[in-house]
XYZ file of C-alpha atoms in Angstrom:
402
model
C 0.041 0.233 0.306
C 1.086 3.475 -0.609
C 2.069 5.840 1.919
C -0.701 8.753 2.537
C 1.014 12.169 1.231
C -0.681 15.592 1.819
C -0.158 18.789 0.345
C 1.460 21.175 2.694
C 0.675 24.855 2.502
C 3.683 25.599 4.792
C 6.382 23.895 2.435
C 4.132 24.294 -0.486
C 4.726 20.507 -1.628
C 3.355 16.870 -0.872
C 4.931 15.370 2.052
C 4.690 11.891 3.533
C 2.455 12.024 6.409
C 4.141 11.240 9.708
C 2.075 11.898 12.961
C 4.100 13.148 15.721
C 2.670 10.420 18.391
C 1.463 7.432 16.049
C -1.328 5.981 15.837
C -2.866 9.243 17.293
C -3.540 12.186 15.258
C -4.603 15.692 16.074
C -6.903 17.407 13.399
C -8.099 21.277 14.014
C -10.535 22.892 11.709
C -11.314 26.478 11.382
C -15.363 26.199 12.448
C -18.246 28.765 11.618
C -18.729 32.449 12.791
C -22.430 31.999 13.648
C -24.086 35.196 12.903
C -26.046 34.080 9.543
C -26.987 30.877 8.040
C -24.118 28.803 6.716
C -23.069 29.175 3.284
C -22.002 27.065 0.328
C -18.273 27.771 1.336
C -18.677 26.744 4.719
C -20.407 23.559 3.621
C -17.418 22.703 1.165
C -14.840 23.086 3.916
C -16.234 21.395 6.293
C -17.178 18.648 3.838
C -13.471 18.258 2.810
C -12.208 17.907 6.231
C -15.009 15.220 7.022
C -13.527 13.130 4.180
C -10.109 13.727 5.642
C -11.240 12.720 9.291
C -13.144 9.363 7.553
C -9.892 8.379 5.635
C -7.588 8.743 8.582
C -9.981 6.576 10.637
C -10.173 4.085 7.663
C -6.208 4.025 7.982
C -6.606 3.059 11.542
C -5.262 6.228 13.030
C -6.885 7.286 16.382
C -7.971 10.599 15.448
C -9.026 13.772 17.799
C -10.922 15.854 15.568
C -11.492 19.725 17.051
C -13.420 22.074 15.327
C -14.380 25.333 16.869
C -17.524 27.483 17.174
C -16.598 31.440 16.792
C -19.318 32.668 19.113
C -17.054 36.116 20.300
C -17.970 39.329 18.628
C -14.942 40.813 16.794
C -14.721 43.978 14.821
C -15.177 43.353 11.023
C -11.649 43.817 10.116
C -8.420 45.556 11.475
C -9.434 48.922 10.365
C -12.974 48.995 11.201
C -14.197 50.279 14.324
C -17.947 49.585 13.958
C -20.210 46.792 15.585
C -19.017 43.292 15.130
C -21.192 40.925 13.119
C -22.846 39.168 15.803
C -23.711 42.399 17.465
C -25.316 43.598 14.022
C -27.176 40.696 13.435
C -28.767 40.777 17.149
C -29.674 44.431 16.289
C -31.444 43.468 13.111
C -33.100 40.627 14.684
C -33.895 42.174 17.862
C -32.321 39.553 19.835
C -29.622 39.070 22.343
C -25.873 38.167 20.785
C -26.043 34.783 22.301
C -29.466 34.037 21.106
C -28.187 34.738 17.608
C -25.243 32.331 18.506
C -27.420 29.881 19.453
C -29.812 30.202 16.539
C -26.987 30.122 13.860
C -25.279 27.077 15.632
C -28.287 25.090 15.720
C -28.382 26.018 11.802
C -24.958 24.797 11.022
C -25.517 21.481 13.075
C -28.671 21.020 11.064
C -26.579 21.697 7.790
C -23.857 19.060 8.985
C -26.375 16.334 10.010
C -27.898 16.914 6.435
C -25.036 16.123 4.633
C -24.037 13.389 6.916
C -20.620 14.786 8.552
C -19.498 13.182 11.180
C -19.519 15.352 14.580
C -15.925 16.289 15.716
C -14.731 14.980 18.865
C -14.507 18.315 20.479
C -16.469 21.289 19.634
C -15.256 23.989 21.779
C -16.641 27.701 21.773
C -14.687 31.289 21.828
C -16.796 32.466 24.544
C -15.940 29.299 26.577
C -12.187 29.859 26.575
C -12.123 33.950 27.589
C -9.514 32.760 30.489
C -7.199 30.920 28.137
C -7.181 33.448 25.377
C -6.083 36.172 28.180
C -3.481 33.988 29.568
C -2.181 33.606 26.078
C -2.096 37.350 25.625
C -0.127 37.360 28.609
C 2.648 34.930 27.514
C 3.089 37.046 24.281
C 3.358 40.355 26.233
C 5.882 38.727 28.760
C 7.829 37.534 25.825
C 8.334 40.972 24.333
C 6.364 40.188 21.156
C 3.022 42.434 22.144
C 2.585 45.683 23.503
C -0.447 47.597 25.421
C -1.804 50.687 23.792
C -5.020 52.712 24.804
C -6.428 49.596 26.476
C -5.611 47.396 23.480
C -3.151 44.898 23.116
C -1.131 44.515 20.012
C 1.101 41.869 18.290
C 4.403 43.415 17.419
C 4.763 41.677 13.523
C 8.232 43.679 13.212
C 9.793 42.626 16.352
C 8.407 38.950 15.657
C 10.218 39.121 12.171
C 13.483 39.736 13.751
C 13.721 35.975 14.365
C 10.772 34.516 12.541
C 9.127 34.977 9.221
C 5.857 36.313 9.435
C 4.254 35.613 5.944
C 5.613 32.146 5.618
C 2.625 30.315 5.368
C 1.080 32.741 2.884
C 3.770 33.730 0.642
C 3.454 37.536 1.775
C 6.552 39.722 1.737
C 6.596 41.910 5.218
C 7.783 45.076 3.400
C 5.041 45.061 0.876
C 2.411 44.570 3.305
C 3.863 47.542 5.398
C 3.759 49.723 2.422
C -0.130 48.375 1.629
C -1.193 48.698 5.389
C 0.027 52.218 5.771
C -2.331 53.513 3.098
C -5.357 52.062 4.938
C -4.391 51.903 8.538
C -6.544 54.053 10.638
C -5.494 53.180 14.311
C -2.885 55.518 15.765
C -2.696 53.307 18.715
C -0.724 50.847 16.721
C 3.276 50.986 16.375
C 3.252 49.781 12.983
C 0.313 49.095 10.421
C 0.948 45.534 10.090
C 0.660 45.040 13.726
C -2.921 42.988 14.751
C -4.878 43.048 17.488
C -4.769 40.297 20.126
C -7.118 41.933 22.820
C -9.089 44.862 21.617
C -10.709 47.778 24.083
C -14.343 47.628 23.802
C -16.302 51.000 23.101
C -18.938 51.348 25.930
C -22.051 50.061 23.407
C -19.920 46.765 22.625
C -22.211 44.191 24.069
C -19.743 41.189 24.064
C -16.888 42.010 26.341
C -15.088 40.928 29.391
C -12.893 42.054 31.972
C -9.166 41.791 31.716
C -5.921 43.199 33.088
C -6.189 45.712 30.283
C -9.592 46.761 30.931
C -12.857 45.781 29.423
C -12.473 44.084 25.972
C -12.743 41.328 23.799
C -10.032 39.023 22.154
C -8.796 39.488 18.747
C -10.267 37.084 16.037
C -6.905 35.208 15.533
C -6.670 34.213 19.287
C -9.245 31.762 19.799
C -7.875 29.185 17.014
C -4.220 29.477 18.612
C -5.762 28.993 21.966
C -8.183 26.260 21.573
C -6.293 24.224 18.900
C -3.245 24.024 21.372
C -5.299 23.253 24.332
C -6.889 20.073 22.948
C -4.068 18.916 20.885
C -0.884 20.381 22.209
C 1.223 22.907 21.530
C 2.435 21.053 18.419
C -0.212 19.158 16.639
C -0.387 17.223 13.211
C -3.178 18.926 10.724
C -4.502 22.206 10.539
C -7.281 22.810 7.972
C -9.689 25.846 7.125
C -10.915 27.466 3.657
C -8.094 29.073 1.143
C -9.275 32.515 2.414
C -8.232 31.759 5.946
C -4.695 31.460 5.006
C -3.827 35.164 5.500
C -4.121 36.822 7.849
C -5.964 34.273 10.162
C -3.653 31.249 9.768
C -0.309 33.385 9.475
C -1.309 35.075 12.696
C -1.898 31.767 14.367
C 1.436 30.733 13.801
C 2.654 34.322 14.836
C 0.514 34.009 18.330
C 1.796 30.372 19.048
C 5.306 31.092 18.313
C 5.330 34.352 20.198
C 3.593 32.880 23.092
C 5.493 29.195 23.536
C 8.091 29.357 21.107
C 6.887 26.530 18.730
C 5.338 26.101 15.478
C 2.021 24.875 16.136
C 1.157 22.680 13.179
C 2.930 20.130 11.306
C 0.702 20.006 8.143
C -1.511 23.247 7.080
C -4.402 22.194 4.543
C -6.527 24.596 2.924
C -9.615 23.926 0.564
C -10.199 25.995 -2.367
C -12.990 28.136 -3.146
C -16.443 27.905 -4.951
C -17.882 29.805 -8.184
C -21.346 30.064 -9.822
C -21.526 29.430 -13.407
C -17.951 30.637 -13.796
C -18.275 33.588 -11.493
C -17.302 34.522 -7.744
C -20.430 34.144 -5.543
C -21.480 37.731 -4.194
C -24.469 39.499 -3.594
C -23.803 42.115 -6.022
C -24.110 39.637 -8.897
C -27.237 38.189 -7.117
C -25.689 34.384 -7.777
C -25.321 33.163 -4.322
C -27.044 29.498 -3.291
C -27.679 28.566 -0.094
C -27.170 25.072 1.035
C -31.185 24.472 1.831
C -31.779 26.049 -1.506
C -29.788 23.634 -3.296
C -31.919 20.822 -1.776
C -35.307 22.613 -1.922
C -34.471 24.096 -5.692
C -36.055 27.427 -4.486
C -33.521 29.804 -6.390
C -33.926 31.111 -9.769
C -30.231 29.692 -10.825
C -31.704 26.149 -10.273
C -34.454 24.087 -12.454
C -34.895 21.778 -9.395
C -33.791 20.816 -6.290
C -31.011 17.884 -5.486
C -30.644 15.436 -2.865
C -27.948 16.172 -0.316
C -25.709 13.155 -1.301
C -25.972 14.253 -4.891
C -24.508 17.491 -3.642
C -21.947 15.892 -1.472
C -20.923 13.434 -4.612
C -20.771 16.809 -6.689
C -17.994 18.345 -4.496
C -16.061 14.992 -4.085
C -15.983 14.733 -8.018
C -13.346 17.678 -7.605
C -10.001 17.696 -5.680
C -10.363 19.673 -2.310
C -7.627 21.913 -3.414
C -9.226 23.140 -6.810
C -11.949 25.402 -7.387
C -15.734 23.961 -7.812
C -18.079 25.620 -10.231
C -21.646 25.155 -9.300
C -24.061 25.148 -12.164
C -27.618 23.381 -12.848
C -26.567 21.398 -15.676
C -23.315 20.149 -13.575
C -25.326 18.919 -10.556
C -27.766 17.268 -12.883
C -24.993 15.459 -14.707
C -23.707 14.414 -10.926
C -27.335 13.395 -10.031
C -27.129 10.953 -12.837
C -23.371 9.581 -12.063
C -24.696 9.168 -8.384
C -27.447 7.135 -9.675
C -25.690 4.693 -11.675
C -23.333 4.274 -8.653
C -26.193 3.632 -6.494
C -27.502 1.255 -9.161
C -24.137 -0.726 -9.010
C -24.210 -0.956 -5.557
C -27.696 -2.585 -5.320
C -26.564 -4.944 -8.165
C -24.021 -5.955 -5.980
C -25.996 -7.484 -3.430
C -27.705 -9.454 -6.164
C -24.435 -11.326 -7.221
C -24.067 -14.577 -6.324
C -20.585 -16.447 -5.687
C -20.641 -20.043 -7.199
C -17.957 -22.255 -5.839
C -15.250 -23.289 -8.697
C -16.723 -20.516 -11.099
C -14.357 -17.874 -10.263
C -12.380 -15.992 -13.228
C -8.789 -15.179 -11.880
C -8.515 -12.316 -14.364
C -11.538 -10.756 -12.666
C -10.462 -11.220 -9.470
C -7.050 -9.271 -10.445
C -8.982 -6.571 -12.268
C -10.965 -5.971 -9.267
C -7.800 -5.990 -6.907
C -6.318 -3.580 -9.331
C -8.990 -1.096 -9.110
C -9.115 -1.313 -5.097
C -5.575 -0.670 -5.072
C -5.540 2.232 -7.604
C -8.348 3.987 -5.246
C -6.087 3.454 -2.103
C -3.016 5.060 -3.920
C -5.250 8.027 -5.146
C -6.670 8.677 -1.554
C -3.043 8.274 -0.478
C -2.244 10.867 -2.885
C -3.437 14.166 -0.974
C -7.131 12.603 -0.256
C -7.785 12.870 -4.137
C -11.443 11.846 -4.162
C -12.030 12.899 -8.012
C -9.710 10.365 -9.293
C -10.804 7.781 -6.442
C -14.696 8.456 -7.964
C -13.183 7.647 -11.750
C -11.839 4.216 -10.443
C -15.380 3.461 -8.728
C -16.966 4.236 -12.000
C -14.551 1.639 -13.662
C -15.388 -0.865 -10.989
C -19.041 -0.261 -11.175
C -19.182 -1.208 -14.956
C -17.856 -4.309 -14.257
C -20.277 -5.128 -11.659
C -23.003 -4.173 -13.977
C -21.841 -6.153 -16.615
C -21.730 -9.424 -14.006
């Protein structure tokens, strides 16, 4: 059997997977921010890592799968002092922020159940780990890689970069970032425009805030994943996953924070799933081409002729490698539905086959074994579900012929 190889976003090449403490594997995936209904991008990311989780279990690894829930309100970006998204949605719906959190957490869990995703072993929340986040800020400050300013605490990126490489994951060059951020930065309390908040002073009208050594505030967005991943998987663990959009700045900042707090690189293998398009275009409200997962099932969207079974949608996504872009279209989903039905028919026919002693075709046996080996080889090649499914179709043709 071939060895499992994973494309590591940090090294930018496929590497043979070597767990830190075999057979144990630590897997952390950035979970949803629960302020709205889950979108297709969420679905693809979590479906990707459901496959990773299942295949690692298939290889007899003992996997601890951690997926967080972001239920702390954050400013919308580094340069925007407006209300956070959870607070904004709470105002729109005239609910308490934690009512919004619970409402959309339930929506997310309904989505994962609908698409048959295995629950993680641990699903921690950011609000449940405020003490640990404050403690990490203290450690970073003690190590001289952060500073307090006007009640906020910022990570000192230039100081960190004297010994480390901020930008190593995303391929960003710090000098270019400094030049670009200088044009945008509107925060006078930062030493450098590239510095990011690890604790933010809360305005008086900011609903979600906690007491800290630096006054009332809330943790920076990047901090929670550094805290929860290393708490449950160790200061260095095996696999960290998420969407491509999280590579910078979120995951870049996670690396910096963990090194700044504990002096260790937190992750051995960084994995990123790619994006989605609709009829060749990026999904956006301005283009009026967004589709929610529930709409794919119900068909209640003007871009769709009909609804599709959740397993057809899942099958459609698995026909593309996780690192490649998926383009949704009504025609592509209809084609996937037909292919899915062919496989289900073959599966049904398989149960109707009868074995007769002494009537075995050795060539057919070898052909089946060869197909099974190719499936393993493709899955071992960076979880290549697209090629694996192609081999399953080859095998289904043989089943139907028998």
